[in-house]
C-alpha atoms as a PDB file:
ATOM      1  CA  MET A   1      21.153  -2.450  -8.414  1.00  0.00           C
ATOM      2  CA  PRO A   2      22.997  -6.212  -7.825  1.00  0.00           C
ATOM      3  CA  ALA A   3      21.177  -8.986  -7.593  1.00  0.00           C
ATOM      4  CA  GLY A   4      22.131  -9.777  -3.679  1.00  0.00           C
ATOM      5  CA  LEU A   5      21.621  -6.125  -2.212  1.00  0.00           C
ATOM      6  CA  HIS A   6      18.053  -6.390  -4.322  1.00  0.00           C
ATOM      7  CA  LEU A   7      17.244  -9.219  -2.600  1.00  0.00           C
ATOM      8  CA  ILE A   8      18.608  -8.171   0.890  1.00  0.00           C
ATOM      9  CA  LEU A   9      16.858  -4.417   0.802  1.00  0.00           C
ATOM     10  CA  TYR A  10      12.726  -6.184  -0.035  1.00  0.00           C
ATOM     11  CA  THR A  11      13.577  -8.829   2.436  1.00  0.00           C
ATOM     12  CA  ALA A  12      14.989  -6.494   5.098  1.00  0.00           C
ATOM     13  CA  ALA A  13      11.534  -4.950   4.251  1.00  0.00           C
ATOM     14  CA  ALA A  14       9.415  -8.067   4.965  1.00  0.00           C
ATOM     15  CA  PHE A  15      11.580  -8.665   8.203  1.00  0.00           C
ATOM     16  CA  LEU A  16      10.622  -5.302   9.596  1.00  0.00           C
ATOM     17  CA  LEU A  17       6.729  -5.675   8.437  1.00  0.00           C
ATOM     18  CA  LEU A  18       6.666  -9.210  10.130  1.00  0.00           C
ATOM     19  CA  THR A  19       8.102  -7.913  13.299  1.00  0.00           C
ATOM     20  CA  GLU A  20       7.586  -4.301  14.241  1.00  0.00           C
ATOM     21  CA  GLY A  21       4.543  -3.710  11.837  1.00  0.00           C
ATOM     22  CA  GLY A  22       3.213  -7.458  12.970  1.00  0.00           C
ATOM     23  CA  ASN A  23       3.912  -5.925  17.109  1.00  0.00           C
ATOM     24  CA  ILE A  24       1.513  -2.572  15.453  1.00  0.00           C
ATOM     25  CA  PHE A  25      -1.480  -4.578  13.099  1.00  0.00           C
ATOM     26  CA  CYS A  26      -2.019  -7.147  16.812  1.00  0.00           C
ATOM     27  CA  ARG A  27      -1.801  -4.184  19.380  1.00  0.00           C
ATOM     28  CA  TRP A  28      -4.335  -2.451  16.660  1.00  0.00           C
ATOM     29  CA  VAL A  29      -7.104  -5.384  16.812  1.00  0.00           C
ATOM     30  CA  LEU A  30      -6.975  -6.775  20.405  1.00  0.00           C
ATOM     31  CA  PHE A  31      -7.579  -2.896  21.412  1.00  0.00           C
ATOM     32  CA  PHE A  32     -10.345  -2.604  18.671  1.00  0.00           C
ATOM     33  CA  ALA A  33     -11.485  -6.454  20.478  1.00  0.00           C
ATOM     34  CA  GLY A  34     -11.154  -4.649  23.738  1.00  0.00           C
ATOM     35  CA  MET A  35      -8.982  -6.424  24.918  1.00  0.00           C
ATOM     36  CA  ARG A  36      -5.057  -4.649  24.487  1.00  0.00           C
ATOM     37  CA  ASP A  37      -4.981  -4.200  28.569  1.00  0.00           C
ATOM     38  CA  LEU A  38      -5.370  -7.563  29.335  1.00  0.00           C
ATOM     39  CA  PRO A  39      -3.118  -8.461  32.003  1.00  0.00           C
ATOM     40  CA  SER A  40      -0.868 -11.550  31.700  1.00  0.00           C
ATOM     41  CA  PRO A  41      -1.820 -14.549  34.143  1.00  0.00           C
ATOM     42  CA  ASP A  42       2.094 -14.763  35.025  1.00  0.00           C
ATOM     43  CA  PRO A  43       3.171 -11.110  36.311  1.00  0.00           C
ATOM     44  CA  VAL A  44       6.719 -11.667  36.334  1.00  0.00           C
ATOM     45  CA  SER A  45       6.545 -11.630  32.304  1.00  0.00           C
ATOM     46  CA  PRO A  46       6.403  -8.136  30.902  1.00  0.00           C
ATOM     47  CA  ALA A  47       4.886  -7.040  28.088  1.00  0.00           C
ATOM     48  CA  ALA A  48       8.179  -7.616  25.869  1.00  0.00           C
ATOM     49  CA  ALA A  49       7.713 -10.650  26.285  1.00  0.00           C
ATOM     50  CA  GLY A  50       5.023 -10.900  23.929  1.00  0.00           C
ATOM     51  CA  ARG A  51       6.595  -9.130  21.484  1.00  0.00           C
ATOM     52  CA  ILE A  52       9.428 -10.671  21.286  1.00  0.00           C
ATOM     53  CA  ILE A  53       7.981 -13.802  21.075  1.00  0.00           C
ATOM     54  CA  GLY A  54       5.009 -12.712  18.572  1.00  0.00           C
ATOM     55  CA  SER A  55       8.113 -11.592  16.120  1.00  0.00           C
ATOM     56  CA  LEU A  56       9.127 -14.941  16.451  1.00  0.00           C
ATOM     57  CA  GLU A  57       6.720 -16.563  15.717  1.00  0.00           C
ATOM     58  CA  ARG A  58       5.662 -14.591  12.540  1.00  0.00           C
ATOM     59  CA  LEU A  59       9.600 -15.106  11.686  1.00  0.00           C
ATOM     60  CA  ILE A  60       9.021 -18.372  11.968  1.00  0.00           C
ATOM     61  CA  VAL A  61       5.526 -19.413  10.084  1.00  0.00           C
ATOM     62  CA  ALA A  62       7.169 -17.038   7.062  1.00  0.00           C
ATOM     63  CA  ILE A  63      10.000 -18.798   6.734  1.00  0.00           C
ATOM     64  CA  GLY A  64       7.441 -22.534   6.597  1.00  0.00           C
ATOM     65  CA  LEU A  65       5.332 -20.344   4.533  1.00  0.00           C
ATOM     66  CA  ALA A  66       7.811 -19.555   2.081  1.00  0.00           C
ATOM     67  CA  ALA A  67       9.312 -22.804   1.936  1.00  0.00           C
ATOM     68  CA  GLY A  68       5.815 -24.413   1.547  1.00  0.00           C
ATOM     69  CA  SER A  69       6.938 -26.600   4.560  1.00  0.00           C
ATOM     70  CA  TRP A  70       3.255 -26.154   6.601  1.00  0.00           C
ATOM     71  CA  GLU A  71       4.547 -28.286   8.682  1.00  0.00           C
ATOM     72  CA  VAL A  72       6.344 -25.866  10.485  1.00  0.00           C
ATOM     73  CA  VAL A  73       3.409 -23.558  10.760  1.00  0.00           C
ATOM     74  CA  ALA A  74       1.672 -26.188  12.612  1.00  0.00           C
ATOM     75  CA  ALA A  75       4.670 -26.863  14.793  1.00  0.00           C
ATOM     76  CA  VAL A  76       3.861 -23.086  16.350  1.00  0.00           C
ATOM     77  CA  VAL A  77       0.484 -23.575  16.258  1.00  0.00           C
ATOM     78  CA  ALA A  78       1.029 -25.939  18.572  1.00  0.00           C
ATOM     79  CA  LEU A  79       3.736 -25.002  20.787  1.00  0.00           C
ATOM     80  CA  LYS A  80       2.005 -21.692  21.280  1.00  0.00           C
ATOM     81  CA  THR A  81      -0.820 -23.601  22.691  1.00  0.00           C
ATOM     82  CA  VAL A  82       1.214 -25.979  24.748  1.00  0.00           C
ATOM     83  CA  ALA A  83       2.926 -23.088  26.305  1.00  0.00           C
ATOM     84  CA  ARG A  84      -0.674 -21.835  27.603  1.00  0.00           C
ATOM     85  CA  PHE A  85      -2.595 -25.131  28.383  1.00  0.00           C
ATOM     86  CA  LYS A  86      -3.072 -24.056  31.587  1.00  0.00           C
ATOM     87  CA  GLU A  87      -4.393 -20.392  31.284  1.00  0.00           C
ATOM     88  CA  LEU A  88      -6.587 -21.446  28.077  1.00  0.00           C
ATOM     89  CA  ASP A  89      -9.471 -22.205  31.210  1.00  0.00           C
ATOM     90  CA  ASP A  90      -9.539 -18.479  31.334  1.00  0.00           C
ATOM     91  CA  LYS A  91     -12.314 -17.395  29.175  1.00  0.00           C
ATOM     92  CA  ARG A  92     -11.557 -14.201  28.893  1.00  0.00           C
ATOM     93  CA  PHE A  93      -7.659 -14.616  28.155  1.00  0.00           C
ATOM     94  CA  ALA A  94      -8.160 -18.091  26.336  1.00  0.00           C
ATOM     95  CA  GLU A  95     -10.432 -15.225  23.569  1.00  0.00           C
ATOM     96  CA  TYR A  96      -7.023 -12.719  24.012  1.00  0.00           C
ATOM     97  CA  PHE A  97      -4.742 -15.726  23.115  1.00  0.00           C
ATOM     98  CA  LEU A  98      -6.567 -16.772  20.016  1.00  0.00           C
ATOM     99  CA  ILE A  99      -7.185 -13.392  18.574  1.00  0.00           C
ATOM    100  CA  GLY A 100      -3.541 -12.217  18.654  1.00  0.00           C
ATOM    101  CA  SER A 101      -2.407 -16.088  17.806  1.00  0.00           C
ATOM    102  CA  LEU A 102      -4.666 -15.761  14.770  1.00  0.00           C
ATOM    103  CA  CYS A 103      -3.842 -12.046  14.136  1.00  0.00           C
ATOM    104  CA  SER A 104       0.007 -12.782  14.120  1.00  0.00           C
ATOM    105  CA  LEU A 105      -0.614 -15.468  11.679  1.00  0.00           C
ATOM    106  CA  LEU A 106      -2.719 -14.154   9.404  1.00  0.00           C
ATOM    107  CA  TRP A 107      -0.557 -11.133   9.674  1.00  0.00           C
ATOM    108  CA  ALA A 108       2.639 -13.426   9.177  1.00  0.00           C
ATOM    109  CA  ALA A 109       0.796 -15.219   5.843  1.00  0.00           C
ATOM    110  CA  ALA A 110      -0.255 -11.564   4.609  1.00  0.00           C
ATOM    111  CA  VAL A 111       3.835 -10.316   4.180  1.00  0.00           C
ATOM    112  CA  THR A 112       4.950 -13.849   3.173  1.00  0.00           C
ATOM    113  CA  GLY A 113       1.939 -13.651   0.331  1.00  0.00           C
ATOM    114  CA  VAL A 114       3.244 -10.193  -0.812  1.00  0.00           C
ATOM    115  CA  TRP A 115       7.336 -10.939  -0.603  1.00  0.00           C
ATOM    116  CA  ILE A 116       6.797 -14.074  -2.285  1.00  0.00           C
ATOM    117  CA  GLY A 117       4.889 -12.435  -5.226  1.00  0.00           C
ATOM    118  CA  TYR A 118       7.482  -9.371  -5.152  1.00  0.00           C
ATOM    119  CA  ASP A 119      10.034 -11.699  -5.259  1.00  0.00           C
ATOM    120  CA  SER A 120       8.682 -13.858  -8.215  1.00  0.00           C
ATOM    121  CA  TRP A 121       7.606 -10.933  -9.989  1.00  0.00           C
ATOM    122  CA  ALA A 122      10.421  -8.438  -9.685  1.00  0.00           C
ATOM    123  CA  GLY A 123      12.774 -10.192  -7.028  1.00  0.00           C
ATOM    124  CA  VAL A 124      15.574 -12.760  -7.644  1.00  0.00           C
ATOM    125  CA  LYS A 125      13.170 -16.255  -6.785  1.00  0.00           C
ATOM    126  CA  ALA A 126      15.025 -16.996  -3.867  1.00  0.00           C
ATOM    127  CA  ARG A 127      11.562 -18.456  -2.651  1.00  0.00           C
ATOM    128  CA  GLY A 128      12.984 -21.691  -4.911  1.00  0.00           C
ATOM    129  CA  THR A 129      16.171 -21.966  -3.357  1.00  0.00           C
ATOM    130  CA  LEU A 130      15.047 -21.098  -0.038  1.00  0.00           C
ATOM    131  CA  ALA A 131      12.139 -24.207  -0.239  1.00  0.00           C
ATOM    132  CA  ALA A 132      14.773 -26.768  -1.843  1.00  0.00           C
ATOM    133  CA  VAL A 133      17.089 -26.010   1.313  1.00  0.00           C
ATOM    134  CA  MET A 134      14.452 -27.002   3.297  1.00  0.00           C
ATOM    135  CA  THR A 135      12.890 -29.603   1.791  1.00  0.00           C
ATOM    136  CA  PRO A 136      15.096 -33.088   2.392  1.00  0.00           C
ATOM    137  CA  PRO A 137      15.981 -35.151  -0.290  1.00  0.00           C
ATOM    138  CA  VAL A 138      14.245 -38.123  -1.212  1.00  0.00           C
ATOM    139  CA  ALA A 139      15.897 -41.429  -1.365  1.00  0.00           C
ATOM    140  CA  LYS A 140      16.020 -43.368  -4.597  1.00  0.00           C
ATOM    141  CA  LYS A 141      14.569 -46.574  -5.147  1.00  0.00           C
ATOM    142  CA  ASP A 142      16.367 -49.514  -6.189  1.00  0.00           C
END
């Protein structure tokens, strides 16, 4: 199998696990925590928006982790917290938010770890390229 096709296949598998698999995993954890059906404080926002936001969050976190950029992970957590800051006064919503967020981060870290492990073991070692692209060049001192 050509290396480029191999990279596309195992990266696509990770993409599906991060998005759809992550949504299923987080709903499962929230269900067992007794919080799956917690209504949104914003009646306008559909449930699908949460799944889209969660999928994007996990993809961004995965890219940050794969590139070794912890700042990306911190920025995602900060943005989520700022976006829901006022709603966190409601204890039940705060617990729902924390469980969902931590579950999502855990899933993203686990899938990314498997992707990195496979990439370094049997893949094309794309992680090094990703890290090089996302790392700013260091200025030389005269």
